[in-house]
Coordinates of C-alpha atoms in Angstrom, one line a residue:
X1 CA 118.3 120.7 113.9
X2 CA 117.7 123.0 111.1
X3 CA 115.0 126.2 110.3
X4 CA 113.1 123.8 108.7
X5 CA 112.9 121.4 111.9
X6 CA 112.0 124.4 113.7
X7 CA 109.2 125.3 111.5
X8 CA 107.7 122.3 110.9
X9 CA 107.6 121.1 114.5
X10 CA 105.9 124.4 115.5
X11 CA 103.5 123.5 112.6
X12 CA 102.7 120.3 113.9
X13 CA 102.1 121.8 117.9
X14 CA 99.9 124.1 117.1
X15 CA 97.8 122.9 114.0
X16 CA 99.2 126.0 111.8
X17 CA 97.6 125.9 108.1
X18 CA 99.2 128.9 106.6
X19 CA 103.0 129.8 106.3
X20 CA 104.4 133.0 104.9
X21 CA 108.3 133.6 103.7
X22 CA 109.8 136.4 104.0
X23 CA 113.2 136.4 101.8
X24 CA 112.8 133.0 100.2
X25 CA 115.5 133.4 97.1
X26 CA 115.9 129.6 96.4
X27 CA 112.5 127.8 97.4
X28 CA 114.1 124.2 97.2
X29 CA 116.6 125.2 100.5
X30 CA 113.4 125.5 102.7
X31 CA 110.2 126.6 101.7
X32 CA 109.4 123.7 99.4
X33 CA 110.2 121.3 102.4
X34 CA 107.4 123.1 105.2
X35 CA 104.5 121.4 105.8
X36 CA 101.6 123.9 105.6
X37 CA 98.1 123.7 103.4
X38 CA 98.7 127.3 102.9
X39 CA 102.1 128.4 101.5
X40 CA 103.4 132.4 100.4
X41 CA 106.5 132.6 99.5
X42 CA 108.8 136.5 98.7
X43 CA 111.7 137.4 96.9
X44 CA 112.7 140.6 95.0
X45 CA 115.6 138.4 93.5
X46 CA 114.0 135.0 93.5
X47 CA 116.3 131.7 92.0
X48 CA 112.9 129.5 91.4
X49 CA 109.0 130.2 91.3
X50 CA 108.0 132.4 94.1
X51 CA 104.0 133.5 95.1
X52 CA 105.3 137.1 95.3
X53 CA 108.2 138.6 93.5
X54 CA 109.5 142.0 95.0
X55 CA 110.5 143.1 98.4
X56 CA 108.7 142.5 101.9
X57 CA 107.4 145.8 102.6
X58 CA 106.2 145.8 98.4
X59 CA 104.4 142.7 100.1
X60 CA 103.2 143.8 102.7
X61 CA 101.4 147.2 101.4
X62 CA 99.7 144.7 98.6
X63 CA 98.0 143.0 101.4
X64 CA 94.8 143.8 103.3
X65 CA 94.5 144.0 106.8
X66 CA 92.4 141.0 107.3
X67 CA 95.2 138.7 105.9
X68 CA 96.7 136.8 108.8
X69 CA 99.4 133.9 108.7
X70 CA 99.6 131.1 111.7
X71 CA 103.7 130.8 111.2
X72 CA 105.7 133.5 109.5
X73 CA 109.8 133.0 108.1
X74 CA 112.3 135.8 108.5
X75 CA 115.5 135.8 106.2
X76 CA 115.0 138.9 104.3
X77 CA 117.4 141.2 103.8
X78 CA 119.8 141.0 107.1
X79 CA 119.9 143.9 107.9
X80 CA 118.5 145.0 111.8
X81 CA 117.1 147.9 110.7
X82 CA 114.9 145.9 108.0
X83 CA 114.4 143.0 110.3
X84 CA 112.6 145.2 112.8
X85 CA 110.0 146.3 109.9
X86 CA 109.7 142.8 108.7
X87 CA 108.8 141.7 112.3
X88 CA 106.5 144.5 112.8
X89 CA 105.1 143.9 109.6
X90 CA 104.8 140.4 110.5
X91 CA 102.8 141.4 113.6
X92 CA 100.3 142.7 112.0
X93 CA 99.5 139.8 109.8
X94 CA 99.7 137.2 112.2
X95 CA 97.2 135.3 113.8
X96 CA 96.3 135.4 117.2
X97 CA 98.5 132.5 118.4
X98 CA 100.7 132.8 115.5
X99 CA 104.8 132.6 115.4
X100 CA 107.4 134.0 114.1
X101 CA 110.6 132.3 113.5
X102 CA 113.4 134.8 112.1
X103 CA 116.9 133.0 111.1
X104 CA 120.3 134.3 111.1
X105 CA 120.5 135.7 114.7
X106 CA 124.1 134.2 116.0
X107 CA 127.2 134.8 114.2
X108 CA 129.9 133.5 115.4
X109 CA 132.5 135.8 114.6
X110 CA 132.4 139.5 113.4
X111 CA 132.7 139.7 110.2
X112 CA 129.8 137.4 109.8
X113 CA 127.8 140.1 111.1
X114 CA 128.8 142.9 108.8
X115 CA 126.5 145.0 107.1
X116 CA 127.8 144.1 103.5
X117 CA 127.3 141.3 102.0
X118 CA 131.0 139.6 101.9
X119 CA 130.2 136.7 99.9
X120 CA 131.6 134.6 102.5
X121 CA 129.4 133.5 105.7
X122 CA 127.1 136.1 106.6
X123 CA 124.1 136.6 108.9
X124 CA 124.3 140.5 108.9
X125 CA 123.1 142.6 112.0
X126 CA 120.1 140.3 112.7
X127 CA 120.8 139.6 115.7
X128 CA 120.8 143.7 116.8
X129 CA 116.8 143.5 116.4
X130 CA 116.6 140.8 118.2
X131 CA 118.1 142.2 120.6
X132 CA 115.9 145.5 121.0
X133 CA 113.4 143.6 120.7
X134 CA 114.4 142.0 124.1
X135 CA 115.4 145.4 125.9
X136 CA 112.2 147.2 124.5
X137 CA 109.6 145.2 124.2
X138 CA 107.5 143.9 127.1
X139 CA 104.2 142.0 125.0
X140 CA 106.6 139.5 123.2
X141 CA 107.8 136.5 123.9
X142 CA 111.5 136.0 122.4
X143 CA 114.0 133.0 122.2
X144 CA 116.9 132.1 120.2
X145 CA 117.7 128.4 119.2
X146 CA 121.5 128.1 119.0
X147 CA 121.2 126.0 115.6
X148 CA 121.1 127.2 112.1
X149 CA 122.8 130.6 112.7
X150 CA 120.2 130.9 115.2
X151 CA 116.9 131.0 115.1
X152 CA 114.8 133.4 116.6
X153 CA 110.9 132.2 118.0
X154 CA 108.7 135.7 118.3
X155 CA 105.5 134.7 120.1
X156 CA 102.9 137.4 121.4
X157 CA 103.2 136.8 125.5
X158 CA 105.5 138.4 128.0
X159 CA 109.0 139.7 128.1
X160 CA 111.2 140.2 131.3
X161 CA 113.1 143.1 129.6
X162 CA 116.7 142.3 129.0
X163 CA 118.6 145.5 130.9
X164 CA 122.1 145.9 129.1
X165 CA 125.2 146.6 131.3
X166 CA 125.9 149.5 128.6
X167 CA 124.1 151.8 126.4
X168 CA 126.3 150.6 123.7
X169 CA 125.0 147.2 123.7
X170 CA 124.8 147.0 120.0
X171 CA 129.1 146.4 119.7
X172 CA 129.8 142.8 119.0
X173 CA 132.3 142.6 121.5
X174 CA 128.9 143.1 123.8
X175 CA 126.9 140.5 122.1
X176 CA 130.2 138.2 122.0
X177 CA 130.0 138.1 126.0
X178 CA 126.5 138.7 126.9
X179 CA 124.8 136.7 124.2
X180 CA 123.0 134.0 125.8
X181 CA 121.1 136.3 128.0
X182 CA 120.9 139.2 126.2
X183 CA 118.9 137.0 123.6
X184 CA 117.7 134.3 126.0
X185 CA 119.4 131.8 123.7
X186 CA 118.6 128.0 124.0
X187 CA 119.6 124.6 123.2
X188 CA 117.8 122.7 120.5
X189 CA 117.4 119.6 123.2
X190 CA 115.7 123.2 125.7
X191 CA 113.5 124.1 122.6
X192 CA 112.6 120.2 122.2
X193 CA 111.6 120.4 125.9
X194 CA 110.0 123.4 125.4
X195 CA 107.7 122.9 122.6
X196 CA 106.5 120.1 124.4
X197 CA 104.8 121.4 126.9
X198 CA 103.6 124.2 125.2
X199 CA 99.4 123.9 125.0

């Protein structure tokens, strides 16, 4: 199961007509394959034709309030810091039963989650906003698919907050042990079940 699976299947559940991308570089690798009427696509450093060339929050300002998107896509620039604004962002322009899918929230070792891009496999710190996400916030609904690098479902709803054995819960060696509940991570056959008896 790839992003795109992910995307598209939550498409299809819920009717969504319009799809924004946040961070879409090369639209062949998934935006061109998601199966929306409506389609934005952003990149400040695009490799093909994007809607919007510049940066998410150059986006973002450019838009009115009123502009809302049913299904928004998270792969900006990966770090947590960023990813919080782009989800907050996000917030704002999505529609009332809208969702959020951010990638790149499970690496599996730690220098996949460095701040720098290496060159080699990299998700970046993603996975930190995720994760205060799940200790702050109590009006979202937040699950991580373990495919993909992980994929991250933000629906408006209700959180149980996560409480952290530590302050310092932002270590990997933390998020290397407590992981799967920290982020309430799930199986793509659990997101399978799950999606299907969403109404």
């Amino acid at each position: 199961m790839k992003r795109t699976d992910i995307i598209n299947a939550l498409i299809a559940k819920y009717g969504y007509k319009s799809y924004l991308e946040v961070g879409t570089q090369d639209p062949t690798s998934n935006f061109d394959k998601v199966n929306a009427e409506c389609k934005v696509s952003i990149d400040p450093f695009p490799r093909g034709e994007v809607t919007f060339v510049g940066t998410s929050d150059e986006y973002f300002d450019s838009i009115s309030d009123d502009v809302k998107f049913d299904i928004i896509f998270i792969d900006g620039l990966h770090h947590d810091d960023q990813v919080l604004k782009d989800i907050e962002n996000s917030l704002n322009h999505l529609s009332d039963n809208g969702t959020i899918v951010c990638h790149d929230c499970l690496p599996s070792t730690e220098d996949m989650q460095a701040r720098d891009d290496h060159g080699r496999e990299w998700t970046g710190d993603v996975w930190k906003a995720i994760a205060e996400l799940r200790v702050e916030r109590i009006d979202l609904d937040i699950k991580v698919v373990n495919t993909d690098y992980g994929c991250a479902i933000i629906r408006r709803g209700t959180n149980i907050p996560y409480h952290p054995l530590t302050e310092n819960y932002k270590t990997y060696s933390y998020f290397r042990i407590n992981q799967w509940t920290m982020l309430n991570i799930i199986t793509p056959q659990n997101f399978v079940e799950w999606i299907n008896t969403q109404s």
